[in-house]
Amino acid sequence: MAHKKHKTILIIITMVIVSVSIGFTYLYLRHKEMPFLDKMAISSFFEEEEVKVRLYFSSFDASCLALEERKIKKCEDKIEQAKLMIKELIKGPLANNLKPTLPLNCQIKEVFSHKETIFVDFDQNFVEEHCKGSCGEILTIYSIVNTLLDNLNSYKKVQFLVEGKEIETLAGHIFLQQPLFKEKRLIKVETKRGK
């Protein structure tokens, strides 16, 4: 009796193994015939969700900030979303009639928040490679402030750091040892659309 049960279990296991093998062989051969279907399915599965953000760059004559809307990767974490937006500001505008506000070589050291304030810590290039001048300083600072606060509603202020420390000013015209609020008066009314 035990021998008969053992034989039945062995037959069932063998049938399962054969069925699984046939299934894998079928899928393998189908993949060989139509590999593009699998590639399309995989790419659509892993396609990143995007979000439209509002980035502020300098107008061509450096008289104000101009809006450029752009789609970037969507992050559930607001701090990661903030980092991506600042990286887009560093890349510069897509529109030919706008100008960048941040040095191309500056890097984000850290972004973090406390209550309603978001802290942005840059490396030394943020200061050393800045174009200087009062207009340049105002547009640089408020391109970051307005971009972050326009897109991240849970924050009200932005505090700047360089290499983990507070700085008094970027180029001698704006006091940076206290958090800054959004400044709508610097924004040009018409919008510029990026990709």
Coordinates of C-alpha atoms in Angstrom, one line a residue:
M1 CA 0.0 0.0 0.0
A2 CA 2.8 2.4 0.9
H3 CA 4.6 1.5 -2.3
K4 CA 1.5 2.3 -4.3
K5 CA 1.2 5.8 -2.6
H6 CA 4.8 6.5 -3.2
K7 CA 4.4 5.6 -6.9
T8 CA 1.3 7.9 -7.2
I9 CA 3.2 10.8 -5.6
L10 CA 6.2 10.2 -7.9
I11 CA 3.9 10.2 -11.0
I12 CA 2.2 13.5 -9.9
I13 CA 5.6 15.2 -9.3
T14 CA 6.8 14.0 -12.7
M15 CA 3.6 15.4 -14.4
V16 CA 4.1 18.8 -12.7
I17 CA 7.7 19.0 -13.8
V18 CA 6.8 18.0 -17.3
S19 CA 4.0 20.6 -17.4
V20 CA 6.2 23.4 -16.1
S21 CA 8.9 22.4 -18.6
I22 CA 6.4 22.5 -21.5
G23 CA 5.2 25.9 -20.3
F24 CA 8.7 27.4 -20.2
T25 CA 9.5 25.9 -23.6
Y26 CA 6.4 27.5 -25.1
L27 CA 7.2 30.9 -23.6
Y28 CA 10.8 30.7 -24.7
L29 CA 9.8 29.8 -28.3
R30 CA 7.2 32.5 -28.4
H31 CA 9.7 35.1 -27.1
K32 CA 12.0 34.0 -30.0
E33 CA 9.3 34.6 -32.5
M34 CA 8.0 37.9 -31.2
P35 CA 10.7 39.5 -28.9
F36 CA 9.4 43.0 -29.5
L37 CA 6.2 42.2 -27.6
D38 CA 8.1 41.4 -24.5
K39 CA 10.3 44.4 -24.8
M40 CA 7.3 46.7 -25.2
A41 CA 5.6 45.1 -22.2
I42 CA 8.8 45.4 -20.1
S43 CA 9.4 49.0 -21.1
S44 CA 5.9 50.1 -20.4
F45 CA 5.9 48.3 -17.0
F46 CA 9.1 50.1 -16.0
E47 CA 8.2 53.5 -17.5
E48 CA 8.6 56.2 -14.9
E49 CA 5.7 58.4 -14.0
E50 CA 6.2 62.0 -14.7
V51 CA 5.0 65.3 -13.2
K52 CA 4.8 68.7 -14.7
V53 CA 6.8 71.3 -12.7
R54 CA 7.2 75.0 -12.9
L55 CA 10.8 76.1 -13.2
Y56 CA 12.0 79.8 -13.0
F57 CA 14.9 81.0 -15.1
S58 CA 16.2 84.5 -16.0
S59 CA 14.5 86.4 -18.8
F60 CA 16.8 87.1 -21.7
D61 CA 17.4 90.7 -20.6
A62 CA 17.9 89.5 -16.9
S63 CA 15.2 91.8 -15.7
C64 CA 12.9 89.2 -14.2
L65 CA 12.2 85.5 -13.7
A66 CA 10.3 83.7 -16.5
L67 CA 8.4 80.4 -16.1
E68 CA 9.3 77.3 -18.0
E69 CA 7.1 74.2 -17.5
R70 CA 8.8 70.9 -17.8
K71 CA 8.0 67.2 -17.1
I72 CA 10.3 65.4 -14.8
K73 CA 10.3 62.1 -12.9
K74 CA 7.7 62.0 -10.2
C75 CA 8.9 61.2 -6.7
E76 CA 6.7 60.3 -3.8
D77 CA 9.3 61.8 -1.4
K78 CA 9.1 65.7 -1.6
I79 CA 12.8 66.1 -0.7
E80 CA 13.8 63.9 -3.7
Q81 CA 11.4 65.9 -5.9
A82 CA 13.1 69.1 -4.7
K83 CA 16.5 67.7 -5.6
L84 CA 15.3 66.9 -9.1
M85 CA 13.9 70.4 -9.6
I86 CA 17.1 72.0 -8.5
K87 CA 19.1 69.7 -10.9
E88 CA 16.8 70.9 -13.7
L89 CA 17.5 74.5 -12.8
I90 CA 21.3 73.7 -12.9
K91 CA 20.8 72.2 -16.4
G92 CA 19.3 75.5 -17.5
P93 CA 16.3 76.4 -19.7
L94 CA 15.2 74.7 -22.8
A95 CA 13.8 77.9 -24.4
N96 CA 16.3 80.0 -26.3
N97 CA 14.9 83.2 -25.0
L98 CA 15.6 82.4 -21.3
K99 CA 18.9 82.2 -19.5
P100 CA 20.2 80.0 -16.7
T101 CA 20.4 81.3 -13.1
L102 CA 22.7 78.7 -11.5
P103 CA 26.3 77.9 -12.3
L104 CA 26.5 74.7 -14.4
N105 CA 29.2 73.3 -12.1
C106 CA 27.4 73.8 -8.8
Q107 CA 26.2 70.7 -7.0
I108 CA 23.6 69.9 -4.4
K109 CA 25.2 68.6 -1.2
E110 CA 21.9 68.0 0.6
V111 CA 18.2 69.0 0.8
F112 CA 16.2 68.6 4.0
S113 CA 13.3 70.2 5.7
H114 CA 12.2 71.3 9.2
K115 CA 8.6 72.3 9.7
E116 CA 7.7 74.7 6.9
T117 CA 11.3 75.4 5.8
I118 CA 13.2 73.6 3.1
F119 CA 17.0 73.8 3.4
V120 CA 19.1 73.6 0.3
D121 CA 22.9 73.0 0.8
F122 CA 25.1 73.7 -2.2
D123 CA 28.8 73.1 -2.7
Q124 CA 31.3 76.0 -2.9
N125 CA 30.9 76.3 -6.7
F126 CA 27.5 77.9 -6.0
V127 CA 29.3 80.9 -4.6
E128 CA 32.6 80.9 -6.5
E129 CA 31.2 80.4 -10.0
H130 CA 28.2 82.8 -9.6
C131 CA 28.0 85.6 -12.2
K132 CA 27.8 88.2 -9.3
G133 CA 26.0 91.5 -9.6
S134 CA 22.8 92.5 -7.8
C135 CA 20.4 91.3 -10.6
G136 CA 22.2 88.0 -11.0
E137 CA 22.1 87.3 -7.3
I138 CA 18.4 88.2 -7.0
L139 CA 17.5 86.0 -10.0
T140 CA 19.6 83.1 -8.8
I141 CA 18.2 83.1 -5.3
Y142 CA 14.6 83.5 -6.2
S143 CA 14.7 81.1 -9.2
I144 CA 15.4 78.4 -6.5
V145 CA 13.0 79.8 -3.9
N146 CA 10.1 80.3 -6.3
T147 CA 10.6 77.0 -8.1
L148 CA 10.6 75.0 -4.8
L149 CA 7.7 76.9 -3.1
D150 CA 5.6 77.0 -6.3
N151 CA 5.8 73.2 -6.7
L152 CA 5.9 72.0 -3.0
N153 CA 2.9 73.4 -1.2
S154 CA 3.8 72.1 2.2
Y155 CA 6.8 74.5 2.5
K156 CA 6.6 78.2 3.0
K157 CA 10.3 79.2 3.2
V158 CA 13.7 78.3 1.8
Q159 CA 17.0 78.5 3.7
F160 CA 20.3 78.4 1.9
L161 CA 23.5 76.7 3.1
V162 CA 26.9 76.2 1.5
E163 CA 29.0 73.2 2.5
G164 CA 26.6 72.7 5.4
K165 CA 26.9 76.2 6.8
E166 CA 24.8 79.3 6.7
I167 CA 26.2 82.1 4.4
E168 CA 25.6 85.7 4.9
T169 CA 25.1 86.5 1.3
L170 CA 25.8 85.1 -2.2
A171 CA 27.1 88.2 -3.9
G172 CA 26.6 91.0 -1.3
H173 CA 23.0 92.1 -1.9
I174 CA 20.6 89.6 -0.3
F175 CA 20.9 88.5 3.3
L176 CA 20.8 84.7 3.4
Q177 CA 21.0 84.0 7.1
Q178 CA 17.3 83.8 7.4
P179 CA 14.8 81.7 5.3
L180 CA 13.2 83.4 2.3
F181 CA 9.6 83.5 1.1
K182 CA 8.4 83.3 -2.5
E183 CA 8.7 86.6 -4.4
K184 CA 5.9 86.8 -7.0
R185 CA 6.8 90.4 -8.1
L186 CA 9.9 89.0 -9.9
I187 CA 7.9 86.7 -12.2
K188 CA 7.2 87.7 -15.7
V189 CA 3.5 87.1 -16.6
E190 CA 3.8 85.1 -19.9
T191 CA 5.0 81.5 -19.7
K192 CA 7.6 79.7 -21.7
R193 CA 7.1 76.0 -22.3
G194 CA 9.9 73.4 -22.3
K195 CA 9.7 69.7 -23.2

